Amino acid sequence: PQRACFCKGGDDQVLPRNWRPAGGVRPRAAGPWGRIPLKPSDRANYERDGFLVVKQVLSKETCEELIARMETLIQGWTPRELSVFSTQEQTRKTDDYFLESADKVHFFLEEKALDKDGKFTTDKRLSLNKVGHALHEKDPLFRAVAQRPALAQAVHALGYVSPDLVQSMYIFKQPHIGGEVTTHQDSTFLYTEPPSCIGCWFALEDATLENGCLWAVPGSHKRGITRAFHRNPEYPEGPLCTFKEVDDPNREAGAPEGGELVPLPVEQGDLVMIHGAVEHMSKENVSPKSRHTFQLHMVEDTSGVRVGYGGVVHKWPEDNWLQYPKGQRFPKFETLP
């Protein structure tokens, strides 16, 4: 299989804060952004379904700024050895380049982007599955969106006290080759004890049935999670990362099993807030249109001492796949205590 890593020459490139595009006007990276109008009924719906769609959180201008910014990052990316991202073979295709991306900006390919000889089947800008996992910290434009006070207020309204911003991704869902993301739960991959993940899924383009919109099982979060993706203590005997069984105290007694996936088509600028235990997926994009998204994931304060979401203390296990360098803490919302 193709392995890491993209080495220097674009992986960790970020623009300085005084960067100006052609023409001299610095993007605001926010555009018009009003208050995210969450009502008490929205929290009730979120707790019932495990997801909440908030309309027109980002302006068209903002979405286009972020798409253009990503285009600039891609232009500065010099691929060397190639890392393919797949949700269908997560343990086999996890490599050092993936593990080292927690506090960096790394580039990951679609499975169909390379032929049997390891050569690109299309232009490099159309070969990418995603870019991650620290855009919200390393890039000034994406950081500006992640740090919007309105977003912090919305997350706080759903019960979070002082969340850690642990991961961000730019997902391309490329035309014709955008791969399926199999049914999963975010708390499996961003695990705290007890689980507390929430995802914020910003549609930078329309997400439709044809180009791979989200699908979710309403209420499935009430069953909790049963496993976590972690660094394999037996490595190199076996893969770098594997799954372990976990007990989820958030599981509700009598929570029904099963349930059907329902589609969540959204328009450019919409936000989907996703409970970390809800089962969700997206289908392969076989259409001629891309489906770009910016996704930000957070968990409740992981210091192990502060009471947070659900009235309990949360910890970030040392064997989680995603780890910042020793002594470096996850960023937080600057407008929350």
mmCIF file of C-alpha atoms in Angstrom:
data_model
loop_
_atom_site.group_PDB
_atom_site.id
_atom_site.type_symbol
_atom_site.label_atom_id
_atom_site.label_comp_id
_atom_site.label_asym_id
_atom_site.label_seq_id
_atom_site.Cartn_x
_atom_site.Cartn_y
_atom_site.Cartn_z
ATOM 1 C CA PRO A 1 0.000 0.000 0.000
ATOM 2 C CA GLN A 2 1.051 3.607 -0.543
ATOM 3 C CA ARG A 3 2.546 5.076 2.643
ATOM 4 C CA ALA A 4 3.617 8.413 4.084
ATOM 5 C CA CYS A 5 4.969 11.021 3.960
ATOM 6 C CA PHE A 6 4.721 14.310 2.140
ATOM 7 C CA CYS A 7 7.871 15.658 3.779
ATOM 8 C CA LYS A 8 8.666 19.361 3.580
ATOM 9 C CA GLY A 9 7.566 21.639 0.799
ATOM 10 C CA GLY A 10 3.945 22.365 1.532
ATOM 11 C CA ASP A 11 2.741 20.107 4.336
ATOM 12 C CA ASP A 12 3.104 22.610 7.140
ATOM 13 C CA GLN A 13 2.884 25.758 5.059
ATOM 14 C CA VAL A 14 0.642 28.424 6.578
ATOM 15 C CA LEU A 15 0.163 32.012 5.567
ATOM 16 C CA PRO A 16 1.422 34.768 7.842
ATOM 17 C CA ARG A 17 -1.202 36.983 9.406
ATOM 18 C CA ASN A 18 -0.247 39.882 7.104
ATOM 19 C CA TRP A 19 -0.730 37.794 3.971
ATOM 20 C CA ARG A 20 -2.454 39.531 1.035
ATOM 21 C CA PRO A 21 -3.822 37.846 -2.065
ATOM 22 C CA ALA A 22 -3.494 39.316 -5.539
ATOM 23 C CA GLY A 23 -5.177 42.693 -5.476
ATOM 24 C CA GLY A 24 -4.078 43.491 -1.928
ATOM 25 C CA VAL A 25 -7.339 42.807 -0.086
ATOM 26 C CA ARG A 26 -6.978 40.457 2.842
ATOM 27 C CA PRO A 27 -9.874 37.965 3.126
ATOM 28 C CA ARG A 28 -11.947 38.410 6.240
ATOM 29 C CA ALA A 29 -12.347 34.634 6.573
ATOM 30 C CA ALA A 30 -15.677 35.269 8.148
ATOM 31 C CA GLY A 31 -17.813 37.412 5.905
ATOM 32 C CA PRO A 32 -21.135 38.446 7.415
ATOM 33 C CA TRP A 33 -21.565 36.215 10.450
ATOM 34 C CA GLY A 34 -24.425 36.884 12.774
ATOM 35 C CA ARG A 35 -25.441 35.090 15.911
ATOM 36 C CA ILE A 36 -26.125 31.355 15.486
ATOM 37 C CA PRO A 37 -29.716 31.444 16.696
ATOM 38 C CA LEU A 38 -30.002 28.311 18.833
ATOM 39 C CA LYS A 39 -33.199 28.091 20.840
ATOM 40 C CA PRO A 40 -34.022 25.773 23.771
ATOM 41 C CA SER A 41 -35.957 23.626 21.310
ATOM 42 C CA ASP A 42 -32.797 23.227 19.209
ATOM 43 C CA ARG A 43 -30.960 21.666 22.122
ATOM 44 C CA ALA A 44 -33.914 19.373 22.707
ATOM 45 C CA ASN A 45 -33.870 18.334 19.042
ATOM 46 C CA TYR A 46 -30.103 17.794 19.154
ATOM 47 C CA GLU A 47 -30.416 15.604 22.227
ATOM 48 C CA ARG A 48 -33.260 13.667 20.606
ATOM 49 C CA ASP A 49 -31.741 13.125 17.150
ATOM 50 C CA GLY A 50 -28.003 13.458 17.739
ATOM 51 C CA PHE A 51 -27.618 16.161 15.089
ATOM 52 C CA LEU A 52 -28.838 19.656 14.314
ATOM 53 C CA VAL A 53 -28.870 21.525 10.994
ATOM 54 C CA VAL A 54 -28.385 25.292 11.318
ATOM 55 C CA LYS A 55 -29.100 27.223 8.141
ATOM 56 C CA GLN A 56 -26.841 29.853 6.546
ATOM 57 C CA VAL A 57 -24.166 30.182 9.203
ATOM 58 C CA LEU A 58 -21.469 31.053 6.656
ATOM 59 C CA SER A 59 -21.991 33.517 3.834
ATOM 60 C CA LYS A 60 -21.294 32.594 0.221
ATOM 61 C CA GLU A 61 -18.372 35.005 0.366
ATOM 62 C CA THR A 62 -16.883 33.216 3.356
ATOM 63 C CA CYS A 63 -17.238 29.807 1.717
ATOM 64 C CA GLU A 64 -15.520 31.039 -1.426
ATOM 65 C CA GLU A 65 -12.696 32.577 0.636
ATOM 66 C CA LEU A 66 -12.029 29.257 2.356
ATOM 67 C CA ILE A 67 -12.148 27.333 -0.921
ATOM 68 C CA ALA A 68 -9.689 29.793 -2.453
ATOM 69 C CA ARG A 69 -7.438 29.545 0.584
ATOM 70 C CA MET A 70 -7.322 25.767 0.255
ATOM 71 C CA GLU A 71 -6.447 26.136 -3.419
ATOM 72 C CA THR A 72 -3.455 28.230 -2.352
ATOM 73 C CA LEU A 73 -2.349 25.564 0.127
ATOM 74 C CA ILE A 74 -2.590 22.901 -2.560
ATOM 75 C CA GLN A 75 -0.474 24.990 -4.933
ATOM 76 C CA GLY A 76 2.231 25.053 -2.268
ATOM 77 C CA TRP A 77 2.054 21.306 -1.660
ATOM 78 C CA THR A 78 4.865 19.225 -3.166
ATOM 79 C CA PRO A 79 3.888 15.550 -2.982
ATOM 80 C CA ARG A 80 6.688 13.091 -2.354
ATOM 81 C CA GLU A 81 5.688 9.724 -0.930
ATOM 82 C CA LEU A 82 1.910 9.372 -0.960
ATOM 83 C CA SER A 83 -0.544 8.698 1.851
ATOM 84 C CA VAL A 84 -4.003 7.358 1.000
ATOM 85 C CA PHE A 85 -6.891 7.902 3.404
ATOM 86 C CA SER A 86 -9.620 5.275 3.617
ATOM 87 C CA THR A 87 -12.354 4.700 6.186
ATOM 88 C CA GLN A 88 -12.749 1.148 4.917
ATOM 89 C CA GLU A 89 -9.225 0.023 5.862
ATOM 90 C CA GLN A 90 -8.484 2.364 8.746
ATOM 91 C CA THR A 91 -6.041 0.123 10.650
ATOM 92 C CA ARG A 92 -4.073 -1.009 7.593
ATOM 93 C CA LYS A 93 -3.664 2.449 6.050
ATOM 94 C CA THR A 94 -2.779 4.395 9.176
ATOM 95 C CA ASP A 95 0.855 5.483 8.908
ATOM 96 C CA ASP A 96 3.348 7.791 10.605
ATOM 97 C CA TYR A 97 2.364 10.697 8.376
ATOM 98 C CA PHE A 98 -1.216 10.352 9.588
ATOM 99 C CA LEU A 99 -0.205 10.136 13.252
ATOM 100 C CA GLU A 100 2.074 13.164 12.935
ATOM 101 C CA SER A 101 -0.724 15.343 11.521
ATOM 102 C CA ALA A 102 -2.350 16.227 14.866
ATOM 103 C CA ASP A 103 -0.720 19.657 15.090
ATOM 104 C CA LYS A 104 0.125 20.095 11.404
ATOM 105 C CA VAL A 105 -1.451 20.583 7.978
ATOM 106 C CA HIS A 106 -1.058 17.318 6.036
ATOM 107 C CA PHE A 107 -2.512 16.115 2.742
ATOM 108 C CA PHE A 108 -4.250 12.757 2.148
ATOM 109 C CA LEU A 109 -5.249 11.175 -1.165
ATOM 110 C CA GLU A 110 -8.391 9.495 -2.429
ATOM 111 C CA GLU A 111 -8.071 5.747 -2.953
ATOM 112 C CA LYS A 112 -8.753 6.117 -6.678
ATOM 113 C CA ALA A 113 -6.222 8.944 -7.107
ATOM 114 C CA LEU A 114 -3.335 6.559 -7.864
ATOM 115 C CA ASP A 115 -2.995 3.828 -10.457
ATOM 116 C CA LYS A 116 -1.404 0.426 -9.799
ATOM 117 C CA ASP A 117 2.041 1.944 -10.362
ATOM 118 C CA GLY A 118 1.456 4.653 -7.749
ATOM 119 C CA LYS A 119 1.057 7.478 -10.268
ATOM 120 C CA PHE A 120 -1.639 10.144 -10.190
ATOM 121 C CA THR A 121 -4.730 9.335 -12.237
ATOM 122 C CA THR A 122 -5.734 13.011 -12.285
ATOM 123 C CA ASP A 123 -4.444 16.474 -11.417
ATOM 124 C CA LYS A 124 -3.116 16.641 -7.849
ATOM 125 C CA ARG A 125 -5.758 19.180 -6.803
ATOM 126 C CA LEU A 126 -8.452 16.655 -7.760
ATOM 127 C CA SER A 127 -6.665 13.743 -6.086
ATOM 128 C CA LEU A 128 -7.083 14.806 -2.476
ATOM 129 C CA ASN A 129 -9.465 13.225 -0.004
ATOM 130 C CA LYS A 130 -8.757 15.646 2.819
ATOM 131 C CA VAL A 131 -6.342 18.060 4.471
ATOM 132 C CA GLY A 132 -5.885 17.948 8.250
ATOM 133 C CA HIS A 133 -5.740 17.967 11.143
ATOM 134 C CA ALA A 134 -4.765 21.396 12.560
ATOM 135 C CA LEU A 135 -6.116 23.937 10.082
ATOM 136 C CA HIS A 136 -8.045 25.511 12.970
ATOM 137 C CA GLU A 137 -4.761 26.296 14.714
ATOM 138 C CA LYS A 138 -2.118 26.659 11.981
ATOM 139 C CA ASP A 139 -3.969 28.569 9.263
ATOM 140 C CA PRO A 140 -5.205 32.112 9.956
ATOM 141 C CA LEU A 141 -8.322 31.937 7.764
ATOM 142 C CA PHE A 142 -9.602 28.624 9.056
ATOM 143 C CA ARG A 143 -8.659 29.644 12.566
ATOM 144 C CA ALA A 144 -10.772 32.789 12.218
ATOM 145 C CA VAL A 145 -13.838 30.684 11.395
ATOM 146 C CA ALA A 146 -13.161 28.173 14.173
ATOM 147 C CA GLN A 147 -12.762 30.979 16.723
ATOM 148 C CA ARG A 148 -15.948 32.857 15.882
ATOM 149 C CA PRO A 149 -17.689 33.850 19.160
ATOM 150 C CA ALA A 150 -21.035 32.819 17.640
ATOM 151 C CA LEU A 151 -19.802 29.253 17.202
ATOM 152 C CA ALA A 152 -18.498 29.144 20.770
ATOM 153 C CA GLN A 153 -21.870 30.366 21.998
ATOM 154 C CA ALA A 154 -23.707 27.724 19.979
ATOM 155 C CA VAL A 155 -21.560 24.903 21.354
ATOM 156 C CA HIS A 156 -21.981 26.309 24.858
ATOM 157 C CA ALA A 157 -25.746 26.336 24.307
ATOM 158 C CA LEU A 158 -25.598 22.572 23.733
ATOM 159 C CA GLY A 159 -24.068 22.042 27.157
ATOM 160 C CA TYR A 160 -20.295 22.387 26.699
ATOM 161 C CA VAL A 161 -18.368 24.376 29.297
ATOM 162 C CA SER A 162 -14.790 24.780 28.038
ATOM 163 C CA PRO A 163 -14.254 22.516 25.026
ATOM 164 C CA ASP A 164 -10.887 21.632 23.498
ATOM 165 C CA LEU A 165 -10.658 22.102 19.725
ATOM 166 C CA VAL A 166 -8.883 18.858 18.898
ATOM 167 C CA GLN A 167 -9.170 18.377 15.141
ATOM 168 C CA SER A 168 -10.144 20.036 11.877
ATOM 169 C CA MET A 169 -10.337 18.762 8.324
ATOM 170 C CA TYR A 170 -11.036 20.059 4.861
ATOM 171 C CA ILE A 171 -12.897 17.335 2.945
ATOM 172 C CA PHE A 172 -13.103 17.570 -0.860
ATOM 173 C CA LYS A 173 -15.439 14.726 -1.880
ATOM 174 C CA GLN A 174 -13.989 14.974 -5.371
ATOM 175 C CA PRO A 175 -16.123 14.612 -8.517
ATOM 176 C CA HIS A 176 -16.392 11.020 -9.705
ATOM 177 C CA ILE A 177 -13.770 9.642 -7.266
ATOM 178 C CA GLY A 178 -14.883 11.055 -3.889
ATOM 179 C CA GLY A 179 -14.858 7.942 -1.716
ATOM 180 C CA GLU A 180 -17.590 6.630 0.556
ATOM 181 C CA VAL A 181 -17.205 7.367 4.255
ATOM 182 C CA THR A 182 -18.578 4.301 5.968
ATOM 183 C CA THR A 183 -20.946 4.447 8.928
ATOM 184 C CA HIS A 184 -19.034 5.557 12.014
ATOM 185 C CA GLN A 185 -19.197 7.507 15.276
ATOM 186 C CA ASP A 186 -16.818 10.424 15.798
ATOM 187 C CA SER A 187 -16.263 9.619 19.486
ATOM 188 C CA THR A 188 -14.688 6.331 18.400
ATOM 189 C CA PHE A 189 -11.846 8.310 16.808
ATOM 190 C CA LEU A 190 -11.779 11.322 19.147
ATOM 191 C CA TYR A 191 -12.282 9.544 22.431
ATOM 192 C CA THR A 192 -12.511 10.986 25.909
ATOM 193 C CA GLU A 193 -13.318 9.243 29.165
ATOM 194 C CA PRO A 194 -16.312 9.534 29.189
ATOM 195 C CA PRO A 195 -17.070 10.311 25.489
ATOM 196 C CA SER A 196 -17.828 13.973 24.721
ATOM 197 C CA CYS A 197 -17.071 14.662 21.035
ATOM 198 C CA ILE A 198 -19.125 17.060 18.935
ATOM 199 C CA GLY A 199 -18.542 17.790 15.260
ATOM 200 C CA CYS A 200 -19.264 21.038 13.388
ATOM 201 C CA TRP A 201 -19.673 20.322 9.674
ATOM 202 C CA PHE A 202 -19.633 23.471 7.510
ATOM 203 C CA ALA A 203 -20.911 23.039 3.950
ATOM 204 C CA LEU A 204 -18.685 25.152 1.689
ATOM 205 C CA GLU A 205 -20.683 23.879 -1.304
ATOM 206 C CA ASP A 206 -24.155 22.405 -1.626
ATOM 207 C CA ALA A 207 -24.222 18.827 -0.314
ATOM 208 C CA THR A 208 -26.807 16.801 -2.222
ATOM 209 C CA LEU A 209 -27.922 13.218 -2.649
ATOM 210 C CA GLU A 210 -25.909 13.132 -5.862
ATOM 211 C CA ASN A 211 -22.548 14.413 -4.590
ATOM 212 C CA GLY A 212 -22.386 12.713 -1.208
ATOM 213 C CA CYS A 213 -24.350 14.518 1.507
ATOM 214 C CA LEU A 214 -24.381 13.294 5.093
ATOM 215 C CA TRP A 215 -26.636 10.457 6.217
ATOM 216 C CA ALA A 216 -27.350 9.795 9.905
ATOM 217 C CA VAL A 217 -29.386 7.453 12.110
ATOM 218 C CA PRO A 218 -31.593 9.653 14.325
ATOM 219 C CA GLY A 219 -31.307 8.771 18.004
ATOM 220 C CA SER A 220 -28.410 6.348 17.522
ATOM 221 C CA HIS A 221 -26.221 8.393 19.883
ATOM 222 C CA LYS A 222 -28.298 7.120 22.792
ATOM 223 C CA ARG A 223 -26.676 3.711 22.356
ATOM 224 C CA GLY A 224 -23.257 5.204 23.049
ATOM 225 C CA ILE A 225 -20.039 3.855 21.569
ATOM 226 C CA THR A 226 -18.441 0.450 22.050
ATOM 227 C CA ARG A 227 -14.897 0.924 20.759
ATOM 228 C CA ALA A 228 -12.103 3.483 20.393
ATOM 229 C CA PHE A 229 -9.347 3.854 17.797
ATOM 230 C CA HIS A 230 -6.010 3.886 19.615
ATOM 231 C CA ARG A 231 -2.273 3.397 19.185
ATOM 232 C CA ASN A 232 -1.461 -0.290 19.237
ATOM 233 C CA PRO A 233 0.752 -1.096 22.271
ATOM 234 C CA GLU A 234 1.907 -4.268 20.484
ATOM 235 C CA TYR A 235 3.274 -2.414 17.428
ATOM 236 C CA PRO A 236 5.249 -3.445 15.337
ATOM 237 C CA GLU A 237 3.449 -6.711 15.982
ATOM 238 C CA GLY A 238 0.323 -5.629 14.140
ATOM 239 C CA PRO A 239 -0.771 -2.229 12.786
ATOM 240 C CA LEU A 240 0.173 1.157 14.204
ATOM 241 C CA CYS A 241 -3.390 1.701 15.400
ATOM 242 C CA THR A 242 -6.291 -0.596 16.120
ATOM 243 C CA PHE A 243 -9.648 -0.633 17.894
ATOM 244 C CA LYS A 244 -10.224 -1.445 21.552
ATOM 245 C CA GLU A 245 -13.473 -2.134 23.377
ATOM 246 C CA VAL A 246 -14.751 0.587 25.711
ATOM 247 C CA ASP A 247 -17.658 1.012 28.085
ATOM 248 C CA ASP A 248 -19.709 4.141 27.503
ATOM 249 C CA PRO A 249 -21.490 5.414 30.640
ATOM 250 C CA ASN A 250 -23.533 7.727 28.399
ATOM 251 C CA ARG A 251 -25.460 4.783 26.960
ATOM 252 C CA GLU A 252 -29.125 5.177 27.833
ATOM 253 C CA ALA A 253 -30.889 2.198 29.380
ATOM 254 C CA GLY A 254 -33.387 0.768 26.915
ATOM 255 C CA ALA A 255 -31.967 2.657 23.940
ATOM 256 C CA PRO A 256 -33.404 0.971 20.829
ATOM 257 C CA GLU A 257 -31.101 -0.858 18.458
ATOM 258 C CA GLY A 258 -31.127 -0.441 14.698
ATOM 259 C CA GLY A 259 -32.668 2.516 12.936
ATOM 260 C CA GLU A 260 -32.499 3.756 9.365
ATOM 261 C CA LEU A 261 -30.083 6.238 7.879
ATOM 262 C CA VAL A 262 -31.759 9.449 6.727
ATOM 263 C CA PRO A 263 -30.167 11.924 4.288
ATOM 264 C CA LEU A 264 -29.154 15.412 5.419
ATOM 265 C CA PRO A 265 -28.805 17.459 2.229
ATOM 266 C CA VAL A 266 -27.722 21.020 2.993
ATOM 267 C CA GLU A 267 -26.918 24.206 1.123
ATOM 268 C CA GLN A 268 -23.696 26.163 0.928
ATOM 269 C CA GLY A 269 -23.126 27.946 4.231
ATOM 270 C CA ASP A 270 -25.190 25.583 6.376
ATOM 271 C CA LEU A 271 -23.801 24.011 9.550
ATOM 272 C CA VAL A 272 -24.507 20.484 10.787
ATOM 273 C CA MET A 273 -23.727 19.907 14.472
ATOM 274 C CA ILE A 274 -23.136 16.195 15.079
ATOM 275 C CA HIS A 275 -23.123 14.315 18.389
ATOM 276 C CA GLY A 276 -20.005 12.193 18.709
ATOM 277 C CA ALA A 277 -21.957 8.964 19.215
ATOM 278 C CA VAL A 278 -24.468 9.353 16.378
ATOM 279 C CA GLU A 279 -23.998 6.896 13.525
ATOM 280 C CA HIS A 280 -23.445 8.724 10.242
ATOM 281 C CA MET A 281 -21.843 8.299 6.823
ATOM 282 C CA SER A 282 -21.650 9.719 3.317
ATOM 283 C CA LYS A 283 -21.888 7.885 0.032
ATOM 284 C CA GLU A 284 -19.433 7.893 -2.840
ATOM 285 C CA ASN A 285 -19.552 10.947 -5.080
ATOM 286 C CA VAL A 286 -20.169 9.739 -8.621
ATOM 287 C CA SER A 287 -21.444 13.133 -9.799
ATOM 288 C CA PRO A 288 -19.446 15.769 -11.733
ATOM 289 C CA LYS A 289 -19.699 18.178 -8.767
ATOM 290 C CA SER A 290 -17.432 18.333 -5.718
ATOM 291 C CA ARG A 291 -18.711 18.645 -2.135
ATOM 292 C CA HIS A 292 -16.219 20.691 -0.134
ATOM 293 C CA THR A 293 -16.636 20.927 3.646
ATOM 294 C CA PHE A 294 -14.709 22.303 6.596
ATOM 295 C CA GLN A 295 -15.118 20.141 9.679
ATOM 296 C CA LEU A 296 -14.165 21.065 13.225
ATOM 297 C CA HIS A 297 -14.267 18.551 16.084
ATOM 298 C CA MET A 298 -14.076 19.315 19.762
ATOM 299 C CA VAL A 299 -14.369 17.517 23.086
ATOM 300 C CA GLU A 300 -15.020 18.772 26.585
ATOM 301 C CA ASP A 301 -12.045 20.074 28.588
ATOM 302 C CA THR A 302 -9.503 17.235 28.853
ATOM 303 C CA SER A 303 -7.523 18.502 31.838
ATOM 304 C CA GLY A 304 -9.048 15.785 33.987
ATOM 305 C CA VAL A 305 -9.959 18.248 36.729
ATOM 306 C CA ARG A 306 -12.662 20.547 35.351
ATOM 307 C CA VAL A 307 -16.320 19.578 35.482
ATOM 308 C CA GLY A 308 -17.800 19.983 32.026
ATOM 309 C CA TYR A 309 -20.355 18.504 29.632
ATOM 310 C CA GLY A 310 -22.803 16.244 31.444
ATOM 311 C CA GLY A 311 -21.604 17.451 34.845
ATOM 312 C CA VAL A 312 -18.508 15.237 34.870
ATOM 313 C CA VAL A 313 -14.727 15.466 34.394
ATOM 314 C CA HIS A 314 -13.185 14.270 31.096
ATOM 315 C CA LYS A 315 -9.770 12.853 30.237
ATOM 316 C CA TRP A 316 -7.892 12.394 26.952
ATOM 317 C CA PRO A 317 -6.275 8.910 27.030
ATOM 318 C CA GLU A 318 -2.551 8.711 26.331
ATOM 319 C CA ASP A 319 -3.101 5.956 23.767
ATOM 320 C CA ASN A 320 -5.495 7.955 21.570
ATOM 321 C CA TRP A 321 -4.240 8.044 17.981
ATOM 322 C CA LEU A 322 -4.328 11.851 17.946
ATOM 323 C CA GLN A 323 -1.695 13.297 20.276
ATOM 324 C CA TYR A 324 -0.163 16.764 20.436
ATOM 325 C CA PRO A 325 3.553 16.969 21.238
ATOM 326 C CA LYS A 326 4.247 16.484 24.927
ATOM 327 C CA GLY A 327 3.546 19.619 26.923
ATOM 328 C CA GLN A 328 1.384 21.208 24.214
ATOM 329 C CA ARG A 329 -2.313 21.659 24.989
ATOM 330 C CA PHE A 330 -5.235 21.654 22.583
ATOM 331 C CA PRO A 331 -6.521 25.122 21.649
ATOM 332 C CA LYS A 332 -9.767 26.385 23.126
ATOM 333 C CA PHE A 333 -12.382 28.957 22.160
ATOM 334 C CA GLU A 334 -10.853 32.288 23.080
ATOM 335 C CA THR A 335 -14.237 33.695 24.105
ATOM 336 C CA LEU A 336 -15.114 30.954 26.612
ATOM 337 C CA PRO A 337 -13.480 30.730 30.066
#
